[in-house]
């Protein structure tokens, strides 16, 4: 599974309150949430992300609350994948569960500039920086997590499993 | 398989929950969940998603707790709709544990206070501060709405067994220095990402001495250093606390002598001072005395970190017979209706009213910047809650300092950040 897009760079400890501020949490509409993605750091983010982007961030991306609205807002704003030095664990799980690919790649921040074109090969745990012509290794996701992402999220995965199309949760 | 080394309490609970004798850090287990909690911010999404799975009934309606706490009473039609989804789900699934406006409070306080948390259990909540319940010897961790829907359907969840960081605490707290100051000190030293994916276990004589409320404060804030859970071995105090609240049987797990800790950090509280987390990150921690004098606009006493009776009592010791500084507003939200009632009966609420503080209903309230107590641009708040992120309590141009209930009260009286020890001996 492969995704491509231009890189948008963020720093360390980007928290869920800035990814999607609390006041929008009363909405259950992903497209509405997407309009406010990253509003706490960069209100222009949704217009920049529209064409399909890859977020490259520092340590502890997505720290803070358990709000799943955070990865949802990112996914629907056009984020194809988040690559970070490390993730906060609930964000990480949430992203996988809603089918937003996330990849840990220690050292990635130093190897990508804003606007670089990246291709992420998830099943190989590899990031290709097309603009710089380099290949960066990432921590490959375990198979059952890849399956969840490829099925489009945990629920789709669960439904398939329950129907017997897969035998293991 | 024969164990190579002993296990920590966290490993033992996860082993038991997944039907194994032995687990090791890094192992992924498929675990049975004992209790699952959602609030009205995360619940409706979980409910909507559960319906998409197409099952008629949840796996066990006696093991699900629904709490309305973040925006109560409803402040908008949108919130009211979310509340309605929660109520209808409880009815349709015959879930007895719905805590509604007037009969509830902050989800984490409700979970421990109403006997939904027992030692040795695996508890998941769709809220990051679910880690609070480790204070009662459970393994409790926050999850998202979609996986909660899967838990509603199957009662199971995959979890990676975390390695454990031990925090061993010795010494005695000075007066007006509290477990909140300790956990701020810990987070300041460990860092906001210092315990990602880990369990944080508190041990040592200071923890044994500490009351349940203080232990809840410690475990509550472990997520602010990235931890999967905070946990403390259950002792007699815990067993008594739990027995008073539930008849359900439970099992006590304790860490083995030779348990494998990733590292142990030693803290001594003899000389600990009141601490404060400065804007805009929880690990930007300093002694209060270094920021004394910063003028404040709002003082907030409440939240799942410090909205319990012990916290209100402590603040009342400072506020009794005094007034909140003119030009400053102080908001008090007792963490639950039980806390509210006890504080009322003890005359504590009267102390606050006489001091000119505003007492709000039990709710997350100002902590979350959702529906009340919001800050305007340029305003400064001192808060007993757990997060000081940009925009957390309203305007992204506001600033939040996190401190103990004593420091919040002292600062409210002075109108500027103040070391509460200035009020020792009835100054
Ligand atoms: S009081 Fe604050 S931290 Fe606690 S559950 Fe409510 S919003 Fe979250």
Coordinates of C-alpha atoms and ligand atoms in Angstrom, one line a residue:
Chain A
X1 CA 0.0 0.0 0.0
X2 CA 1.4 3.3 -1.2
X3 CA 0.5 7.0 -0.6
X4 CA 2.0 10.1 -2.0
X5 CA 1.9 13.8 -1.4
X6 CA 3.7 17.0 -0.5
X7 CA 5.2 17.3 3.0
X8 CA 3.8 19.7 5.6
X9 CA 6.1 19.9 8.5
X10 CA 5.2 20.3 12.2
X11 CA 7.3 20.2 15.4
X12 CA 7.2 18.2 18.7
X13 CA 4.2 17.6 21.0
X14 CA 1.5 18.7 18.5
X15 CA -1.6 18.1 20.7
X16 CA -5.1 17.2 19.9
X17 CA -6.5 20.5 21.2
X18 CA -4.7 22.3 18.4
X19 CA -5.4 19.6 15.8
X20 CA -9.2 20.1 16.5
X21 CA -10.2 22.6 19.2
X22 CA -12.8 21.5 21.7
X23 CA -15.4 23.9 20.5
X24 CA -15.9 21.8 17.3
X25 CA -16.3 18.5 19.0
X26 CA -20.1 18.8 19.0
X27 CA -20.0 18.0 15.3
X28 CA -20.1 14.4 14.1
X29 CA -19.7 15.4 10.5
X30 CA -16.1 14.6 9.3
X31 CA -16.2 17.3 6.5
X32 CA -17.2 19.9 9.0
X33 CA -14.3 18.8 11.3
X34 CA -11.9 18.9 8.4
X35 CA -12.6 22.6 7.9
X36 CA -11.0 23.2 11.3
X37 CA -8.1 20.8 11.1
X38 CA -4.9 22.2 12.7
X39 CA -6.7 25.4 13.4
X40 CA -4.9 25.9 16.7
X41 CA -1.5 26.0 14.9
X42 CA -2.2 26.9 11.3
X43 CA -5.7 28.1 10.3
X44 CA -4.6 27.9 6.6
X45 CA -4.0 24.2 6.9
X46 CA -7.3 22.9 5.4
X47 CA -6.7 24.9 2.2
X48 CA -3.1 23.7 2.0
X49 CA -4.0 20.1 2.7
X50 CA -6.8 19.8 0.2
X51 CA -4.6 18.5 -2.7
X52 CA -3.4 15.5 -0.5
X53 CA -0.5 15.9 1.8
X54 CA 1.7 14.0 4.1
X55 CA 2.4 15.4 7.6
X56 CA 5.9 15.1 8.8
X57 CA 6.2 15.8 12.5
X58 CA 8.5 15.6 15.5
X59 CA 8.0 13.7 18.8
X60 CA 4.8 12.8 20.5
X61 CA 2.5 13.8 17.7
X62 CA -1.2 13.8 18.8
X63 CA -0.7 14.0 22.5
X64 CA -3.5 15.1 24.8
X65 CA -7.1 13.9 24.6
X66 CA -8.6 10.8 23.2
X67 CA -10.7 12.7 20.7
X68 CA -10.9 10.6 17.6
X69 CA -12.1 13.8 15.9
X70 CA -8.4 14.7 15.6
X71 CA -7.3 12.0 13.1
X72 CA -10.7 12.3 11.4
X73 CA -10.3 16.0 10.8
X74 CA -6.8 15.3 9.4
X75 CA -8.0 12.5 7.2
X76 CA -10.9 14.4 5.7
X77 CA -8.9 17.6 5.2
X78 CA -6.6 15.7 2.8
X79 CA -3.9 14.2 4.9
X80 CA -2.8 10.9 3.3
X81 CA -0.4 9.8 6.0
X82 CA 1.3 11.1 9.2
X83 CA 5.0 10.3 9.6
X84 CA 6.5 11.3 12.9
X85 CA 9.5 10.8 15.2
X86 CA 7.0 9.3 17.6
X87 CA 3.3 9.4 18.4
X88 CA 1.1 9.7 21.5
X89 CA -0.5 6.3 21.8
X90 CA -4.2 7.1 21.7
X91 CA -3.8 9.2 18.6
X92 CA -1.8 6.4 17.0
X93 CA -4.5 3.8 17.7
X94 CA -7.3 6.2 16.7
X95 CA -5.6 7.0 13.4
X96 CA -5.2 3.3 12.6
X97 CA -8.8 2.6 13.6
X98 CA -10.2 5.2 11.3
X99 CA -7.9 4.2 8.5
X100 CA -5.4 7.0 8.5
X101 CA -2.0 5.6 7.9
X102 CA 0.6 6.5 10.6
X103 CA 4.3 5.6 10.5
X104 CA 7.0 6.1 13.1
X105 CA 10.3 7.1 11.6
X106 CA 13.0 8.3 14.1
X107 CA 15.1 10.9 12.4
X108 CA 12.6 11.8 9.7
X109 CA 12.4 15.5 10.7
X110 CA 16.0 16.1 9.5
X111 CA 15.4 14.5 6.2
X112 CA 12.4 16.3 4.8
X113 CA 11.7 19.9 4.0
X114 CA 8.4 21.6 3.7
X115 CA 7.0 20.9 0.3
X116 CA 9.1 17.9 -0.6
X117 CA 7.3 15.2 -2.5
X118 CA 7.1 12.0 -0.5
X119 CA 5.9 8.5 -1.3
X120 CA 5.2 6.2 1.7
X121 CA 5.2 2.5 1.1
X122 CA 3.4 1.2 4.2
X123 CA 3.8 -2.5 3.9
X124 CA 7.6 -2.1 3.5
X125 CA 7.9 0.6 6.2
X126 CA 9.7 2.8 3.7
X127 CA 9.5 6.5 2.9
X128 CA 10.8 7.9 -0.4
X129 CA 11.7 11.5 -0.5
X130 CA 11.4 12.1 -4.3
X131 CA 12.6 15.7 -4.1
X132 CA 15.8 14.7 -2.4
X133 CA 16.1 11.3 -3.9
X134 CA 16.6 9.5 -0.7
X135 CA 14.9 6.5 1.0
X136 CA 14.2 6.6 4.7
X137 CA 13.4 3.6 6.8
X138 CA 10.5 3.6 9.2
X139 CA 9.2 1.2 11.8
X140 CA 7.1 -1.2 9.8
X141 CA 3.6 -1.8 11.1
X142 CA 2.7 -5.3 12.3
X143 CA 0.6 -7.2 9.8
X144 CA -2.6 -7.1 11.7
X145 CA -2.4 -3.3 11.9
X146 CA -1.7 -3.1 8.2
X147 CA -4.8 -5.2 7.6
X148 CA -6.9 -2.8 9.6
X149 CA -5.6 0.1 7.6
X150 CA -6.0 -1.7 4.3
X151 CA -9.6 -2.6 5.2
X152 CA -10.2 1.1 5.7
X153 CA -10.4 1.0 9.5
X154 CA -11.2 -1.1 12.5
X155 CA -14.9 -1.3 11.9
X156 CA -14.7 -2.3 8.3
X157 CA -12.1 -4.8 9.5
X158 CA -14.3 -6.2 12.2
X159 CA -17.3 -6.5 9.8
X160 CA -15.1 -8.5 7.4
X161 CA -13.9 -10.6 10.3
X162 CA -17.4 -11.3 11.6
X163 CA -18.5 -12.3 8.1
X164 CA -15.7 -14.8 8.1
X165 CA -13.7 -13.0 5.4
X166 CA -11.0 -12.9 8.0
X167 CA -10.5 -15.2 10.8
X168 CA -8.6 -13.2 13.3
X169 CA -9.3 -9.8 15.0
Chain B
X1 CA 6.0 -20.9 29.5
X2 CA 8.2 -20.5 32.5
X3 CA 8.6 -16.9 33.6
X4 CA 12.2 -15.5 33.2
X5 CA 11.6 -12.8 35.8
X6 CA 8.8 -11.6 37.9
X7 CA 6.0 -9.5 36.5
X8 CA 4.8 -6.0 37.4
X9 CA 1.2 -5.5 38.4
X10 CA 0.4 -4.1 34.9
X11 CA 1.8 -7.3 33.3
X12 CA -0.2 -9.5 35.6
X13 CA -3.5 -7.8 35.0
X14 CA -2.9 -7.9 31.2
X15 CA -1.9 -11.6 31.4
X16 CA -5.0 -12.4 33.4
X17 CA -7.2 -10.4 31.0
X18 CA -5.9 -12.3 28.0
X19 CA -6.0 -15.8 29.7
X20 CA -2.2 -16.2 30.0
X21 CA 0.1 -17.0 32.8
X22 CA 2.8 -14.8 31.6
X23 CA 3.2 -11.8 29.3
X24 CA 6.2 -9.6 28.5
X25 CA 6.5 -6.0 27.4
X26 CA 6.0 -5.5 23.7
X27 CA 3.8 -8.6 23.4
X28 CA 0.4 -7.9 21.8
X29 CA -2.5 -9.4 23.6
X30 CA -6.1 -9.8 22.8
X31 CA -7.6 -8.8 26.2
X32 CA -11.1 -9.1 27.7
X33 CA -12.3 -5.8 29.1
X34 CA -14.0 -5.6 32.5
X35 CA -15.5 -2.1 32.2
X36 CA -15.9 0.4 29.3
X37 CA -16.7 4.0 29.8
X38 CA -17.7 6.8 27.4
X39 CA -18.7 10.4 27.8
X40 CA -20.9 12.5 25.6
X41 CA -17.9 13.8 23.6
X42 CA -16.6 10.4 22.6
X43 CA -19.8 8.3 23.2
X44 CA -22.0 9.4 20.3
X45 CA -19.3 8.6 17.8
X46 CA -18.8 5.2 19.4
X47 CA -22.5 4.5 19.4
X48 CA -22.9 5.6 15.7
X49 CA -20.0 3.3 14.8
X50 CA -21.3 0.4 16.9
X51 CA -24.6 0.7 14.9
X52 CA -22.6 0.5 11.7
X53 CA -21.3 -2.9 12.7
X54 CA -24.9 -4.1 12.6
X55 CA -25.1 -6.0 15.9
X56 CA -28.3 -5.7 17.9
X57 CA -26.9 -5.9 21.4
X58 CA -23.7 -4.8 23.1
X59 CA -21.5 -7.5 24.5
X60 CA -22.6 -6.9 28.1
X61 CA -24.8 -4.1 29.2
X62 CA -23.7 -4.3 32.9
X63 CA -20.1 -3.4 31.9
X64 CA -20.7 -0.2 30.1
X65 CA -20.9 3.2 31.8
X66 CA -22.2 6.3 30.1
X67 CA -21.5 9.7 31.6
X68 CA -22.7 13.1 30.5
X69 CA -20.0 15.5 31.9
X70 CA -18.2 17.6 29.3
X71 CA -20.9 20.0 28.4
X72 CA -23.7 19.8 31.0
X73 CA -26.3 21.0 31.2
X74 CA -26.5 21.3 27.4
X75 CA -25.2 24.7 26.3
X76 CA -26.4 24.3 22.7
X77 CA -28.7 22.3 20.6
X78 CA -25.8 20.4 19.3
X79 CA -24.8 19.3 22.8
X80 CA -28.3 18.5 23.6
X81 CA -28.4 16.2 20.6
X82 CA -25.3 14.4 21.7
X83 CA -26.8 13.9 25.2
X84 CA -29.9 12.6 23.6
X85 CA -27.9 9.9 21.6
X86 CA -26.4 8.8 24.9
X87 CA -29.8 8.5 26.7
X88 CA -31.4 6.7 23.9
X89 CA -28.6 4.2 23.6
X90 CA -28.8 3.5 27.4
X91 CA -32.5 2.9 27.0
X92 CA -32.3 0.8 23.9
X93 CA -29.5 -1.4 25.3
X94 CA -30.8 -1.5 28.8
X95 CA -27.6 -0.1 30.3
X96 CA -28.3 0.8 33.9
X97 CA -25.2 3.0 34.3
X98 CA -26.1 6.3 32.7
X99 CA -25.1 9.3 34.8
X100 CA -27.2 12.2 33.7
X101 CA -27.3 15.9 34.6
X102 CA -27.8 16.3 38.3
X103 CA -26.9 12.7 39.2
X104 CA -23.4 12.5 38.1
X105 CA -20.3 14.5 37.5
X106 CA -16.9 14.1 35.8
X107 CA -16.7 10.6 34.3
X108 CA -13.5 9.6 36.0
X109 CA -14.7 10.6 39.4
X110 CA -18.0 8.7 38.8
X111 CA -16.1 5.6 37.8
X112 CA -14.2 5.4 41.0
X113 CA -16.8 6.9 43.3
X114 CA -19.7 4.7 42.2
X115 CA -17.8 1.5 42.4
X116 CA -17.2 0.8 38.7
X117 CA -13.5 0.4 39.2
X118 CA -12.1 -2.6 41.1
X119 CA -8.5 -3.7 41.6
X120 CA -7.2 -6.1 39.1
X121 CA -9.6 -5.2 36.4
X122 CA -8.9 -4.1 32.8
X123 CA -10.8 -0.9 32.2
X124 CA -11.0 1.1 29.0
X125 CA -12.5 4.6 28.7
X126 CA -12.9 6.8 25.7
X127 CA -11.2 9.6 27.4
X128 CA -7.5 10.0 27.9
X129 CA -7.6 10.5 31.6
X130 CA -9.0 6.9 32.1
X131 CA -5.5 6.2 33.4
X132 CA -6.7 7.8 36.7
X133 CA -8.2 4.4 37.9
X134 CA -4.8 2.9 38.3
X135 CA -4.9 4.5 41.7
X136 CA -7.3 1.6 42.7
X137 CA -5.0 -1.1 41.3
X138 CA -6.8 -1.5 38.0
X139 CA -5.1 -1.4 34.6
X140 CA -7.0 1.5 32.9
X141 CA -6.3 3.2 29.7
X142 CA -7.8 5.6 27.3
X143 CA -9.0 4.5 23.8
X144 CA -10.8 6.2 20.9
X145 CA -14.4 6.0 19.9
X146 CA -14.0 3.5 17.0
X147 CA -12.2 1.0 19.1
X148 CA -14.8 1.6 21.8
X149 CA -17.4 0.6 19.3
X150 CA -15.5 -2.6 18.8
X151 CA -15.4 -3.2 22.5
X152 CA -19.1 -2.6 22.7
X153 CA -19.4 -5.3 20.1
X154 CA -16.9 -7.9 21.3
X155 CA -15.8 -7.0 24.8
X156 CA -12.3 -7.3 23.6
X157 CA -9.4 -5.2 22.6
X158 CA -5.8 -5.6 21.4
X159 CA -3.2 -4.1 23.6
X160 CA 0.5 -4.0 23.6
X161 CA 1.9 -4.9 27.0
X162 CA 3.8 -1.8 28.1
X163 CA 7.1 -1.8 29.9
X164 CA 6.9 -0.1 33.3
X165 CA 8.7 2.9 34.7
X166 CA 8.7 2.9 38.5
X167 CA 8.5 6.1 40.4
X168 CA 9.5 5.5 44.0
X169 CA 8.6 8.3 46.4
X170 CA 9.9 8.9 49.8
X171 CA 9.6 11.7 52.4
X172 CA 6.8 13.8 53.9
X173 CA 4.9 16.6 52.2
X174 CA 5.2 20.0 53.9
X175 CA 1.9 21.7 54.6
X176 CA 0.3 23.1 51.5
X177 CA 2.5 21.0 49.3
X178 CA 0.4 18.3 47.7
X179 CA 0.4 15.2 45.4
X180 CA -0.3 17.7 42.5
X181 CA 3.0 19.4 43.2
X182 CA 4.7 16.0 43.1
X183 CA 3.2 14.9 39.8
X184 CA 4.0 18.3 38.2
X185 CA 7.6 17.8 39.4
X186 CA 7.7 14.3 38.0
X187 CA 6.3 15.5 34.6
X188 CA 8.7 18.4 34.5
X189 CA 11.6 16.0 34.9
X190 CA 10.3 13.1 32.7
X191 CA 9.0 15.3 30.0
X192 CA 5.7 15.4 28.0
X193 CA 6.8 12.4 25.9
X194 CA 9.0 10.7 28.5
X195 CA 6.7 7.8 29.2
X196 CA 5.0 7.2 25.8
X197 CA 3.5 3.7 25.6
X198 CA 4.7 2.9 29.2
X199 CA 3.0 2.1 32.4
X200 CA 4.0 4.3 35.3
X201 CA 3.9 2.6 38.6
X202 CA 4.2 4.6 41.8
X203 CA 5.7 2.9 44.8
X204 CA 7.3 3.9 48.2
X205 CA 6.3 4.9 51.7
X206 CA 4.9 8.3 50.6
X207 CA 2.5 6.6 48.3
X208 CA 1.4 4.2 51.1
X209 CA 0.7 7.2 53.3
X210 CA -1.2 9.1 50.6
X211 CA -5.0 9.1 50.6
X212 CA -7.0 7.8 47.7
X213 CA -7.7 11.3 46.4
X214 CA -4.0 12.1 46.1
X215 CA -3.3 8.8 44.4
X216 CA -6.0 9.6 41.9
X217 CA -4.3 12.9 41.2
X218 CA -1.0 11.2 40.5
X219 CA -2.4 8.6 38.2
X220 CA -4.6 11.1 36.4
X221 CA -1.7 13.1 35.1
X222 CA 0.5 10.2 33.9
X223 CA -1.0 10.6 30.5
X224 CA 0.6 14.1 30.4
X225 CA 3.9 12.3 30.1
X226 CA 2.5 10.0 27.4
X227 CA 1.9 7.0 29.7
X228 CA -0.6 4.3 28.8
X229 CA -1.6 4.1 32.5
X230 CA -0.5 5.1 36.0
X231 CA -0.9 2.4 38.6
X232 CA -0.4 1.8 42.3
X233 CA -0.6 -1.5 44.1
X234 CA -3.9 -1.8 46.0
X235 CA -3.5 -1.7 49.8
X236 CA -6.0 -1.8 52.7
X237 CA -7.1 1.8 52.0
X238 CA -8.0 0.9 48.4
X239 CA -9.8 -2.4 49.4
X240 CA -11.9 -0.5 52.0
X241 CA -12.7 2.3 49.5
X242 CA -13.8 -0.2 46.9
X243 CA -15.8 -2.4 49.3
X244 CA -17.8 0.5 50.4
X245 CA -18.9 1.0 46.8
X246 CA -19.4 -2.3 45.2
X247 CA -20.2 -5.9 46.0
X248 CA -18.6 -7.2 42.9
X249 CA -15.6 -9.5 43.7
X250 CA -12.2 -8.6 42.6
X251 CA -8.7 -9.9 42.6
X252 CA -5.6 -8.2 44.0
X253 CA -2.4 -8.2 41.9
X254 CA 0.9 -7.0 43.2
X255 CA 4.2 -6.5 41.4
X256 CA 6.8 -9.3 42.1
X257 CA 9.9 -8.5 44.0
X258 CA 12.0 -9.3 41.0
X259 CA 9.6 -7.6 38.5
X260 CA 11.3 -6.1 35.5
X261 CA 11.2 -2.3 35.5
X262 CA 12.5 -0.4 32.5
X263 CA 13.9 2.2 35.0
X264 CA 13.2 3.4 38.5
X265 CA 13.2 7.1 39.3
X266 CA 13.5 8.2 42.9
X267 CA 11.7 11.3 44.3
X268 CA 11.8 12.7 47.7
X269 CA 9.1 15.1 48.8
X270 CA 10.7 16.4 52.0
X271 CA 11.9 19.6 50.3
X272 CA 9.3 19.7 47.5
X273 CA 7.8 23.1 47.0
X274 CA 4.6 24.1 45.4
X275 CA 5.0 23.7 41.7
X276 CA 3.4 25.2 38.6
X277 CA 3.3 24.1 34.9
X278 CA 3.7 27.3 32.9
X279 CA 2.2 28.0 29.4
X280 CA 1.9 26.2 27.1
X281 CA 3.0 22.7 28.0
X282 CA 2.5 20.5 31.0
X283 CA 6.2 19.7 31.3
X284 CA 7.2 23.4 31.5
X285 CA 7.3 23.1 35.3
X286 CA 8.8 25.6 37.8
X287 CA 8.6 26.2 41.5
X288 CA 5.7 28.6 42.2
X289 CA 8.1 31.1 43.7
X290 CA 9.8 31.6 40.3
X291 CA 6.6 32.9 38.8
X292 CA 5.1 34.6 41.9
X293 CA 3.5 37.9 41.0
X294 CA 2.1 37.0 37.6
X295 CA -1.3 38.6 37.6
X296 CA -4.3 36.4 36.9
X297 CA -7.8 37.0 35.6
X298 CA -9.3 33.6 36.5
X299 CA -8.7 30.9 39.1
X300 CA -10.2 27.5 38.4
X301 CA -10.7 24.9 41.0
X302 CA -12.1 21.6 39.7
X303 CA -11.5 18.8 37.1
X304 CA -10.8 15.1 37.4
X305 CA -7.4 16.0 38.7
X306 CA -8.3 18.2 41.6
X307 CA -12.1 18.6 42.0
X308 CA -12.5 16.2 44.9
X309 CA -13.6 16.9 48.5
X310 CA -10.0 16.9 49.7
X311 CA -9.1 19.5 47.1
X312 CA -12.0 21.8 48.0
X313 CA -11.2 21.4 51.7
X314 CA -7.7 22.4 51.1
X315 CA -8.6 25.5 49.1
X316 CA -11.2 26.4 51.7
X317 CA -8.5 26.5 54.4
X318 CA -7.1 29.4 52.5
X319 CA -10.3 31.1 51.4
X320 CA -12.1 30.9 54.8
X321 CA -12.7 34.5 55.9
X322 CA -11.0 35.9 52.9
X323 CA -12.1 37.3 49.6
X324 CA -11.1 36.6 46.0
X325 CA -9.3 39.6 44.8
X326 CA -11.4 42.2 43.0
X327 CA -11.1 41.8 39.3
X328 CA -10.4 38.1 39.5
X329 CA -13.0 35.5 39.1
X330 CA -12.8 32.2 40.8
X331 CA -14.7 29.2 39.5
X332 CA -15.3 26.1 41.6
X333 CA -16.7 22.9 40.0
X334 CA -17.0 20.0 42.4
X335 CA -16.1 16.8 40.5
X336 CA -19.4 15.0 41.2
X337 CA -22.8 15.5 42.9
X338 CA -21.5 13.4 45.8
X339 CA -18.5 15.8 46.3
X340 CA -20.9 18.7 45.9
X341 CA -23.2 17.4 48.6
X342 CA -20.5 16.6 51.0
X343 CA -18.9 20.0 50.5
X344 CA -22.3 21.6 51.1
X345 CA -22.9 19.6 54.3
X346 CA -19.4 20.5 55.6
X347 CA -20.0 24.2 55.0
X348 CA -17.2 24.4 52.4
X349 CA -19.4 25.7 49.7
X350 CA -20.4 28.6 52.0
X351 CA -16.7 29.5 52.4
X352 CA -16.4 29.8 48.6
X353 CA -19.6 31.8 48.2
X354 CA -18.6 34.2 51.0
X355 CA -15.2 34.5 49.3
X356 CA -16.9 35.6 46.1
X357 CA -16.2 32.5 44.1
X358 CA -18.7 31.2 41.6
X359 CA -19.8 27.6 42.3
X360 CA -20.7 25.7 39.1
X361 CA -22.4 22.3 38.7
X362 CA -20.3 19.2 38.6
X363 CA -18.9 19.1 35.0
X364 CA -15.7 19.3 33.1
X365 CA -16.6 22.9 32.6
X366 CA -13.8 25.3 32.3
X367 CA -11.1 22.5 32.2
X368 CA -12.0 21.7 28.7
X369 CA -12.9 25.1 27.3
X370 CA -16.2 23.7 26.0
X371 CA -19.2 25.5 27.3
X372 CA -18.2 27.7 30.3
X373 CA -15.6 29.6 32.1
X374 CA -13.7 30.4 28.8
X375 CA -10.8 32.8 28.6
X376 CA -10.5 35.9 26.4
X377 CA -7.4 36.8 24.4
X378 CA -4.6 37.9 26.7
X379 CA -6.2 36.5 29.8
X380 CA -4.3 34.4 32.4
X381 CA -5.8 31.6 34.4
X382 CA -4.4 29.5 37.2
X383 CA -6.0 26.1 37.1
X384 CA -6.1 22.9 39.2
X385 CA -6.7 20.9 36.0
X386 CA -4.3 18.9 33.9
X387 CA -3.7 20.6 30.6
X388 CA -2.4 24.1 29.7
X389 CA -2.3 23.6 25.9
X390 CA -2.8 26.6 23.6
X391 CA -6.5 27.3 23.4
X392 CA -7.5 24.6 25.9
X393 CA -9.6 27.0 28.0
X394 CA -10.8 29.3 25.3
X395 CA -8.8 31.9 23.3
X396 CA -5.5 30.6 21.8
X397 CA -4.1 33.9 23.1
X398 CA -4.9 33.1 26.7
X399 CA -2.3 31.6 29.1
X400 CA -2.9 28.7 31.6
X401 CA -0.8 27.9 34.6
X402 CA -1.4 24.5 36.3
X403 CA -1.1 24.2 40.0
X404 CA -2.5 22.6 43.2
X405 CA -5.8 23.6 44.8
X406 CA -3.8 25.4 47.5
X407 CA -1.9 27.5 45.0
X408 CA -5.0 28.2 43.0
X409 CA -6.8 29.5 46.2
X410 CA -3.8 31.5 47.3
X411 CA -3.5 33.1 43.9
X412 CA -7.2 33.9 43.8
X413 CA -7.0 35.8 47.0
X414 CA -3.9 37.7 46.0
X415 CA -4.9 38.2 42.3
X416 CA -1.5 37.0 41.2
X417 CA 0.3 33.7 41.3
X418 CA 1.2 33.1 45.0
X419 CA 2.9 30.5 47.0
X420 CA 0.2 29.1 49.3
X421 CA 2.7 28.7 52.1
X422 CA 2.3 32.4 52.7
X423 CA -1.0 31.5 54.2
X424 CA 0.4 29.1 56.7
X425 CA -0.4 29.9 60.3
X426 CA -3.3 32.1 59.4
X427 CA -1.3 35.0 57.9
Ligands
LIG1 S1 -12.2 17.4 33.9 FE1 -11.0 18.0 32.1 S2 -9.4 16.5 31.9 FE2 -11.0 15.6 33.2 S3 -12.3 14.5 31.9 FE3 -13.2 16.5 32.0 S4 -12.3 17.6 30.3 FE4 -11.1 15.8 30.6

